[in-house]
Amino acid sequence: MSIFTSVKKHASDATQRILHLGGDFEHPINADGDTPDYVDPETTPQHHDYEDLPHIDFWGPDRPTTTFIDANSDFITADTEGNEPLPEDFNLYRIYESRAKRMPDEALYTFKYGDEWVTKTASETLLDIREVAKGLMHQGLRKGDGVAFMCHTSYEWDVFDAAVLSVGGVLATIYDTDSAEQIRNIVDNSDSSLLVVETKDMLNKTELAKEDCPTLKTIMCIENGALDELKAYGSTVSDAQLDERIASVKKTDLCSIVYTSGSTAAPKGVEMTHAHYCATATNLPTYMPDLLSNKRNRVLLFLPQAHSFARAINYICVASNLHIYIARGIKTLTADLKIARPHIMIVVPRVLEKVYNAASQKAGSGPKGRVFAASVVAAQKYMKEVSENGKASRFVSMQRNAFDPLVYASIREALGGCAKWIVTGGAPLDPDLMAFFRGAGIPVYEGYGLTETTAPCAFNPLTVPYHQGSVGIPFPGFQLRIGEGNEIQVKGVPVFKGYHKNEEETELSFTEDGWYKTGDLGRLDDDGFLYIIGRKKDLIITAGGKNVSPGPMEDVIKRCPFVSQALVVGDKRSFISALITLDEDALRPWLSKHGLDTGMTMEEAAQNAAVRAEVQKWVDQANEGVSRAESVRKFIILPEEFSQDNGLMTASMKIIRPRVLKRYNTLLNTQMYTKRKPNPDAQNNG
């Protein structure tokens, strides 16, 4: 989807007429033509000669972030101090129990039930958890038994999850969009004895698991009354029996197997203990007390809790004093924002792209469109100066302020009007899009993490100054370092210990001195701020031996007004190319504006010369900062988007590169990388 719709076309006249910028104005998008759009780990130094290290900052109350060169490894390292170690008998049930003791009659969850919004207090939620937990005990669930669970983000998800963990069960998470084969694989790998699904449609996809998984004894469906059934059976289990079981669950006990979304390889089961989630959940409220201790602050959750990111955030919110609203899903997000009016949101970049494009489309291409284009430039220039100088000049600040009532205020209102901290993660966010939101007074902060780190291991708290392109400092309780080949490596209590039934992958994932190797490439500055510069597994090595990191070029191509996705390819090929998809909702207005047939099919649009010419402009811009060897020489526009439905995107909205390459292998071989016909004269003269 377009990230900067209309900006390129209107920036020149808009900035001159509306902003009255001088002739030395340099467009902030891809302005630095001398900066290559790739990273070569073989030639990039591990770190610079940092003269002022060790360096200590206090971004949280009495919690230093220290940046230093480690004496043993000679790697630049950053560390943010966390809480004291948790007691041995601490488990996830204690987080809900503590909330009920602190705020028994205060709202914990608000969610849509039928046509009504319903609120559950902390004590009511704890009672629901206990009743379901008793039912699980009656059903014979023992400590350590596997329970596979398939459900969209909902109150029922939170209650069932907490109930399983309370009695020592091991929850294996299944995305609500997973196929019958994926369900079977997870149930089998986790040795689950119980499989619980949310809907009857999901129940219809459990036949393979029923037939092929020897450990599976029971399948239950929430839509058919599973939770009420468990509560009914639970009436035969006493509080004393339940409390005894809860007390037996230690922080080091396995509590969940979370399956990676598989964007670069087959999904692996990440083993998580109570300590992993609890350390993350209890560290943040003490690090950001002003925001998280205020019971009037609301948070809106809608990302899939089968993913560690959303699940960890839920636990953090329960451990804080926040009032949690649960959205019905991304499709109803606009309506849910009006109800929740959240102060805090956790999003993926795709959501912010949609917000931006909605505002851009609403502005149109006339005078309002030129004003919007100029407002984007003004916001970006403002944040560029803030990043470089700590504050913006008076002139640039005045330009930015002039657009606030015209443009920025309406976008803030579309996000609920109360946002204080919008955290984006799960995938990279275009730095220029971040600059626009921040310059518009929309508090978007980027973070970084993996399933293996219990989600966030780096983040931008409210207290840190703006660093354009940075995913922040180490999360409390984490150490980050830049290891061999510029790889980001992580240590801390929330870092996993191994993959389920996969010792080989586990061993490959850690350094000899015990650091988790993320596979991502990055750099640390001397203040401990982390920047992502690529991904090892995404690195393209051309037939000529050139290393290319595709992400930056993909980001530029996606700024085309109607491009939704771009995948730069070329590994072991003679040149770099790209597969590009179109956003139909953005394409139709563009076609109308340019006097083209708005009724053309997506197949026709993919071949249309005018559409291809517009895409070519953005491909050319992506190529500006690289040599010919790294440039995108050819591209193919596909008539369909990469999606979860066609198996080409993960539930966390990452493109699954190997699957895309496999699906379009014939297309690549016959249309993109066609073999050259032999020259008969050369053969005759040979």
mmCIF file of C-alpha atoms in Angstrom, residues 2-261:
data_model
loop_
_atom_site.group_PDB
_atom_site.id
_atom_site.type_symbol
_atom_site.label_atom_id
_atom_site.label_comp_id
_atom_site.label_asym_id
_atom_site.label_seq_id
_atom_site.Cartn_x
_atom_site.Cartn_y
_atom_site.Cartn_z
ATOM 1 C CA SER A 2 1.178 3.539 -0.698
ATOM 2 C CA ILE A 3 3.033 5.137 2.154
ATOM 3 C CA PHE A 4 3.430 8.546 0.627
ATOM 4 C CA THR A 5 0.512 8.814 -1.799
ATOM 5 C CA SER A 6 0.731 11.940 -3.989
ATOM 6 C CA VAL A 7 3.787 13.325 -2.189
ATOM 7 C CA LYS A 8 6.225 12.955 -5.067
ATOM 8 C CA LYS A 9 3.830 14.448 -7.603
ATOM 9 C CA HIS A 10 2.771 17.413 -5.454
ATOM 10 C CA ALA A 11 5.776 18.101 -3.222
ATOM 11 C CA SER A 12 7.476 20.526 -5.592
ATOM 12 C CA ASP A 13 4.584 22.905 -6.263
ATOM 13 C CA ALA A 14 3.017 22.434 -2.812
ATOM 14 C CA THR A 15 6.146 23.205 -0.874
ATOM 15 C CA GLN A 16 6.923 26.265 -2.986
ATOM 16 C CA ARG A 17 3.406 27.739 -2.985
ATOM 17 C CA ILE A 18 2.146 26.755 0.443
ATOM 18 C CA LEU A 19 5.272 26.472 2.563
ATOM 19 C CA HIS A 20 7.321 29.054 0.653
ATOM 20 C CA LEU A 21 10.407 26.956 1.172
ATOM 21 C CA GLY A 22 13.688 28.183 -0.247
ATOM 22 C CA GLY A 23 15.310 26.805 -3.354
ATOM 23 C CA ASP A 24 17.699 24.729 -1.254
ATOM 24 C CA PHE A 25 14.842 22.516 -0.047
ATOM 25 C CA GLU A 26 15.735 18.838 -0.217
ATOM 26 C CA HIS A 27 12.895 16.336 -0.200
ATOM 27 C CA PRO A 28 13.373 14.116 2.880
ATOM 28 C CA ILE A 29 12.298 10.949 1.068
ATOM 29 C CA ASN A 30 15.392 9.145 -0.194
ATOM 30 C CA ALA A 31 17.202 12.478 -0.357
ATOM 31 C CA ASP A 32 20.623 11.094 0.478
ATOM 32 C CA GLY A 33 21.719 9.668 -2.838
ATOM 33 C CA ASP A 34 25.129 8.720 -1.454
ATOM 34 C CA THR A 35 23.733 6.222 1.044
ATOM 35 C CA PRO A 36 23.536 2.712 -0.448
ATOM 36 C CA ASP A 37 20.307 0.773 -0.078
ATOM 37 C CA TYR A 38 22.127 -2.395 0.918
ATOM 38 C CA VAL A 39 24.444 -3.610 3.649
ATOM 39 C CA ASP A 40 27.451 -5.795 3.000
ATOM 40 C CA PRO A 41 28.314 -7.535 6.300
ATOM 41 C CA GLU A 42 31.768 -8.413 4.975
ATOM 42 C CA THR A 43 32.815 -4.792 4.529
ATOM 43 C CA THR A 44 30.824 -2.954 7.212
ATOM 44 C CA PRO A 45 32.819 -2.515 10.455
ATOM 45 C CA GLN A 46 31.572 -4.047 13.689
ATOM 46 C CA HIS A 47 31.513 -0.666 15.413
ATOM 47 C CA HIS A 48 33.132 2.726 15.286
ATOM 48 C CA ASP A 49 35.829 3.993 17.613
ATOM 49 C CA TYR A 50 33.483 5.102 20.372
ATOM 50 C CA GLU A 51 35.408 7.609 22.457
ATOM 51 C CA ASP A 52 32.856 8.263 25.184
ATOM 52 C CA LEU A 53 32.080 4.694 26.265
ATOM 53 C CA PRO A 54 30.994 3.440 28.676
ATOM 54 C CA HIS A 55 27.991 5.770 28.533
ATOM 55 C CA ILE A 56 25.042 5.760 30.953
ATOM 56 C CA ASP A 57 21.554 7.211 30.440
ATOM 57 C CA PHE A 58 18.500 7.126 32.690
ATOM 58 C CA TRP A 59 15.368 6.842 30.549
ATOM 59 C CA GLY A 60 13.367 5.098 33.287
ATOM 60 C CA PRO A 61 13.225 5.805 37.040
ATOM 61 C CA ASP A 62 16.539 4.624 38.515
ATOM 62 C CA ARG A 63 17.007 2.161 35.634
ATOM 63 C CA PRO A 64 20.242 2.925 33.776
ATOM 64 C CA THR A 65 20.854 2.069 30.139
ATOM 65 C CA THR A 66 24.586 1.466 29.771
ATOM 66 C CA THR A 67 26.429 1.299 26.451
ATOM 67 C CA PHE A 68 29.937 -0.173 26.477
ATOM 68 C CA ILE A 69 32.500 -2.233 24.596
ATOM 69 C CA ASP A 70 32.500 -5.696 26.151
ATOM 70 C CA ALA A 71 36.021 -6.602 27.231
ATOM 71 C CA ASN A 72 35.621 -10.304 26.460
ATOM 72 C CA SER A 73 34.075 -10.101 22.993
ATOM 73 C CA ASP A 74 35.068 -6.566 21.882
ATOM 74 C CA PHE A 75 31.452 -6.114 20.720
ATOM 75 C CA ILE A 76 29.511 -2.926 21.380
ATOM 76 C CA THR A 77 26.826 -3.790 23.930
ATOM 77 C CA ALA A 78 23.860 -2.009 25.509
ATOM 78 C CA ASP A 79 22.049 -3.017 28.688
ATOM 79 C CA THR A 80 18.968 -1.669 30.466
ATOM 80 C CA GLU A 81 18.633 -2.696 34.091
ATOM 81 C CA GLY A 82 15.484 -4.630 34.979
ATOM 82 C CA ASN A 83 13.686 -5.587 38.183
ATOM 83 C CA GLU A 84 15.086 -7.900 40.816
ATOM 84 C CA PRO A 85 14.617 -11.622 39.979
ATOM 85 C CA LEU A 86 11.098 -12.934 40.559
ATOM 86 C CA PRO A 87 10.420 -15.410 43.390
ATOM 87 C CA GLU A 88 10.648 -19.075 42.417
ATOM 88 C CA ASP A 89 6.919 -19.638 42.963
ATOM 89 C CA PHE A 90 5.864 -16.713 40.745
ATOM 90 C CA ASN A 91 3.698 -17.660 37.763
ATOM 91 C CA LEU A 92 1.285 -15.974 35.380
ATOM 92 C CA TYR A 93 -1.716 -16.620 37.599
ATOM 93 C CA ARG A 94 -0.115 -14.270 40.160
ATOM 94 C CA ILE A 95 -0.352 -11.366 37.695
ATOM 95 C CA TYR A 96 -4.147 -11.695 37.496
ATOM 96 C CA GLU A 97 -4.357 -12.363 41.225
ATOM 97 C CA SER A 98 -2.320 -9.250 42.016
ATOM 98 C CA ARG A 99 -4.548 -7.135 39.759
ATOM 99 C CA ALA A 100 -7.665 -8.440 41.544
ATOM 100 C CA LYS A 101 -6.140 -7.594 44.942
ATOM 101 C CA ARG A 102 -5.059 -4.090 43.861
ATOM 102 C CA MET A 103 -8.161 -3.118 41.901
ATOM 103 C CA PRO A 104 -10.896 -5.694 42.571
ATOM 104 C CA ASP A 105 -13.861 -3.623 41.404
ATOM 105 C CA GLU A 106 -12.086 -1.600 38.711
ATOM 106 C CA ALA A 107 -12.579 -2.453 35.037
ATOM 107 C CA LEU A 108 -10.015 -4.837 33.570
ATOM 108 C CA TYR A 109 -11.508 -5.897 30.210
ATOM 109 C CA THR A 110 -14.173 -4.302 28.023
ATOM 110 C CA PHE A 111 -15.256 -6.241 24.934
ATOM 111 C CA LYS A 112 -18.132 -6.671 22.519
ATOM 112 C CA TYR A 113 -20.541 -9.482 23.428
ATOM 113 C CA GLY A 114 -23.237 -9.760 20.797
ATOM 114 C CA ASP A 115 -24.418 -6.221 20.180
ATOM 115 C CA GLU A 116 -23.365 -4.868 23.571
ATOM 116 C CA TRP A 117 -20.064 -3.758 25.080
ATOM 117 C CA VAL A 118 -19.469 -5.647 28.324
ATOM 118 C CA THR A 119 -16.992 -4.844 31.097
ATOM 119 C CA LYS A 120 -15.390 -7.341 33.460
ATOM 120 C CA THR A 121 -13.692 -6.193 36.635
ATOM 121 C CA ALA A 122 -10.411 -7.696 37.821
ATOM 122 C CA SER A 123 -12.163 -9.825 40.456
ATOM 123 C CA GLU A 124 -14.777 -11.050 37.949
ATOM 124 C CA THR A 125 -12.020 -11.991 35.497
ATOM 125 C CA LEU A 126 -10.100 -13.873 38.176
ATOM 126 C CA LEU A 127 -13.267 -15.784 39.121
ATOM 127 C CA ASP A 128 -13.803 -16.789 35.473
ATOM 128 C CA ILE A 129 -10.198 -17.966 35.260
ATOM 129 C CA ARG A 130 -10.523 -20.029 38.429
ATOM 130 C CA GLU A 131 -13.783 -21.677 37.361
ATOM 131 C CA VAL A 132 -12.349 -22.719 33.981
ATOM 132 C CA ALA A 133 -9.123 -23.872 35.654
ATOM 133 C CA LYS A 134 -11.124 -26.110 37.995
ATOM 134 C CA GLY A 135 -12.911 -27.585 34.991
ATOM 135 C CA LEU A 136 -9.591 -28.415 33.363
ATOM 136 C CA MET A 137 -8.499 -30.182 36.539
ATOM 137 C CA HIS A 138 -11.750 -32.180 36.575
ATOM 138 C CA GLN A 139 -11.104 -33.155 32.942
ATOM 139 C CA GLY A 140 -7.819 -34.671 34.094
ATOM 140 C CA LEU A 141 -5.378 -32.045 32.836
ATOM 141 C CA ARG A 142 -2.112 -32.631 34.636
ATOM 142 C CA LYS A 143 0.792 -30.288 35.165
ATOM 143 C CA GLY A 144 2.904 -30.340 32.001
ATOM 144 C CA ASP A 145 0.111 -31.588 29.707
ATOM 145 C CA GLY A 146 -0.181 -29.919 26.312
ATOM 146 C CA VAL A 147 -3.293 -27.945 25.334
ATOM 147 C CA ALA A 148 -3.647 -26.674 21.764
ATOM 148 C CA PHE A 149 -5.766 -23.534 21.422
ATOM 149 C CA MET A 150 -7.218 -21.841 18.336
ATOM 150 C CA CYS A 151 -9.109 -18.602 18.906
ATOM 151 C CA HIS A 152 -9.073 -14.988 17.763
ATOM 152 C CA THR A 153 -8.167 -12.234 20.226
ATOM 153 C CA SER A 154 -11.041 -12.044 22.701
ATOM 154 C CA TYR A 155 -11.955 -12.158 26.369
ATOM 155 C CA GLU A 156 -12.381 -15.916 26.036
ATOM 156 C CA TRP A 157 -8.790 -16.162 24.774
ATOM 157 C CA ASP A 158 -7.462 -14.411 27.873
ATOM 158 C CA VAL A 159 -9.541 -16.435 30.329
ATOM 159 C CA PHE A 160 -8.757 -19.823 28.796
ATOM 160 C CA ASP A 161 -5.063 -19.008 28.403
ATOM 161 C CA ALA A 162 -4.771 -17.948 32.055
ATOM 162 C CA ALA A 163 -6.743 -20.992 33.234
ATOM 163 C CA VAL A 164 -4.480 -23.452 31.399
ATOM 164 C CA LEU A 165 -1.337 -21.780 32.702
ATOM 165 C CA SER A 166 -2.723 -21.580 36.255
ATOM 166 C CA VAL A 167 -2.936 -25.365 36.545
ATOM 167 C CA GLY A 168 0.453 -25.959 34.939
ATOM 168 C CA GLY A 169 -0.724 -26.789 31.417
ATOM 169 C CA VAL A 170 1.390 -25.989 28.377
ATOM 170 C CA LEU A 171 -0.559 -23.912 25.847
ATOM 171 C CA ALA A 172 0.310 -24.450 22.169
ATOM 172 C CA THR A 173 -1.022 -21.491 20.214
ATOM 173 C CA ILE A 174 -2.727 -21.841 16.827
ATOM 174 C CA TYR A 175 -3.526 -18.820 14.663
ATOM 175 C CA ASP A 176 -7.234 -18.441 13.968
ATOM 176 C CA THR A 177 -6.434 -18.473 10.235
ATOM 177 C CA ASP A 178 -4.358 -21.694 10.282
ATOM 178 C CA SER A 179 -5.220 -24.609 8.008
ATOM 179 C CA ALA A 180 -6.207 -28.155 8.979
ATOM 180 C CA GLU A 181 -2.654 -29.308 8.230
ATOM 181 C CA GLN A 182 -1.149 -26.587 10.435
ATOM 182 C CA ILE A 183 -3.523 -27.539 13.263
ATOM 183 C CA ARG A 184 -2.489 -31.170 12.935
ATOM 184 C CA ASN A 185 1.219 -30.277 12.956
ATOM 185 C CA ILE A 186 0.954 -28.123 16.090
ATOM 186 C CA VAL A 187 -1.178 -30.629 18.009
ATOM 187 C CA ASP A 188 1.263 -33.381 17.053
ATOM 188 C CA ASN A 189 4.453 -31.451 17.820
ATOM 189 C CA SER A 190 3.144 -30.225 21.183
ATOM 190 C CA ASP A 191 1.785 -33.660 22.220
ATOM 191 C CA SER A 192 -1.465 -31.955 23.182
ATOM 192 C CA SER A 193 -4.108 -34.041 24.907
ATOM 193 C CA LEU A 194 -6.767 -31.321 24.602
ATOM 194 C CA LEU A 195 -7.611 -29.166 21.573
ATOM 195 C CA VAL A 196 -9.939 -26.204 22.069
ATOM 196 C CA VAL A 197 -11.183 -24.129 19.129
ATOM 197 C CA GLU A 198 -13.383 -21.069 19.067
ATOM 198 C CA THR A 199 -15.869 -21.638 16.242
ATOM 199 C CA LYS A 200 -17.683 -24.442 14.458
ATOM 200 C CA ASP A 201 -15.797 -23.569 11.273
ATOM 201 C CA MET A 202 -12.539 -24.133 13.135
ATOM 202 C CA LEU A 203 -13.941 -27.374 14.509
ATOM 203 C CA ASN A 204 -14.436 -28.579 10.943
ATOM 204 C CA LYS A 205 -10.685 -28.215 10.395
ATOM 205 C CA THR A 206 -9.708 -30.572 13.240
ATOM 206 C CA GLU A 207 -10.305 -33.893 11.462
ATOM 207 C CA LEU A 208 -6.659 -34.384 10.525
ATOM 208 C CA ALA A 209 -5.588 -33.813 14.119
ATOM 209 C CA LYS A 210 -8.247 -36.220 15.349
ATOM 210 C CA GLU A 211 -7.058 -38.917 12.954
ATOM 211 C CA ASP A 212 -3.268 -38.484 13.154
ATOM 212 C CA CYS A 213 -2.358 -37.240 16.664
ATOM 213 C CA PRO A 214 -2.084 -40.128 19.148
ATOM 214 C CA THR A 215 -1.908 -37.929 22.269
ATOM 215 C CA LEU A 216 -5.114 -36.022 21.456
ATOM 216 C CA LYS A 217 -8.003 -37.184 23.666
ATOM 217 C CA THR A 218 -10.559 -34.356 23.607
ATOM 218 C CA ILE A 219 -11.672 -31.608 21.227
ATOM 219 C CA MET A 220 -13.898 -28.796 22.514
ATOM 220 C CA CYS A 221 -15.509 -25.775 20.834
ATOM 221 C CA ILE A 222 -16.179 -22.474 22.609
ATOM 222 C CA GLU A 223 -19.059 -21.681 20.257
ATOM 223 C CA ASN A 224 -20.659 -24.942 21.414
ATOM 224 C CA GLY A 225 -20.357 -23.920 25.076
ATOM 225 C CA ALA A 226 -16.945 -25.338 25.987
ATOM 226 C CA LEU A 227 -16.120 -22.768 28.659
ATOM 227 C CA ASP A 228 -19.515 -23.094 30.335
ATOM 228 C CA GLU A 229 -19.094 -26.864 30.247
ATOM 229 C CA LEU A 230 -15.700 -26.599 31.933
ATOM 230 C CA LYS A 231 -17.138 -24.270 34.580
ATOM 231 C CA ALA A 232 -19.930 -26.770 35.273
ATOM 232 C CA TYR A 233 -17.487 -29.617 35.767
ATOM 233 C CA GLY A 234 -15.261 -27.326 37.806
ATOM 234 C CA SER A 235 -17.867 -27.031 40.543
ATOM 235 C CA THR A 236 -16.685 -30.428 41.798
ATOM 236 C CA VAL A 237 -13.140 -29.113 42.418
ATOM 237 C CA SER A 238 -12.541 -27.139 45.625
ATOM 238 C CA ASP A 239 -10.697 -23.835 45.931
ATOM 239 C CA ALA A 240 -8.125 -25.583 48.117
ATOM 240 C CA GLN A 241 -7.404 -28.142 45.402
ATOM 241 C CA LEU A 242 -6.988 -25.412 42.808
ATOM 242 C CA ASP A 243 -4.763 -23.293 45.065
ATOM 243 C CA GLU A 244 -2.563 -26.304 45.753
ATOM 244 C CA ARG A 245 -2.105 -26.854 42.017
ATOM 245 C CA ILE A 246 -1.380 -23.156 41.386
ATOM 246 C CA ALA A 247 1.221 -23.174 44.158
ATOM 247 C CA SER A 248 3.000 -26.086 42.500
ATOM 248 C CA VAL A 249 3.638 -24.086 39.315
ATOM 249 C CA LYS A 250 7.085 -22.455 39.372
ATOM 250 C CA LYS A 251 8.511 -19.666 37.260
ATOM 251 C CA THR A 252 10.889 -22.057 35.528
ATOM 252 C CA ASP A 253 8.071 -24.382 34.405
ATOM 253 C CA LEU A 254 7.221 -24.576 30.723
ATOM 254 C CA CYS A 255 3.953 -22.731 30.110
ATOM 255 C CA SER A 256 3.632 -22.405 26.349
ATOM 256 C CA ILE A 257 4.923 -23.453 22.961
ATOM 257 C CA VAL A 258 4.597 -20.554 20.538
ATOM 258 C CA TYR A 259 5.097 -21.371 16.897
ATOM 259 C CA THR A 260 7.079 -18.891 14.847
ATOM 260 C CA SER A 261 5.157 -17.463 11.939
#
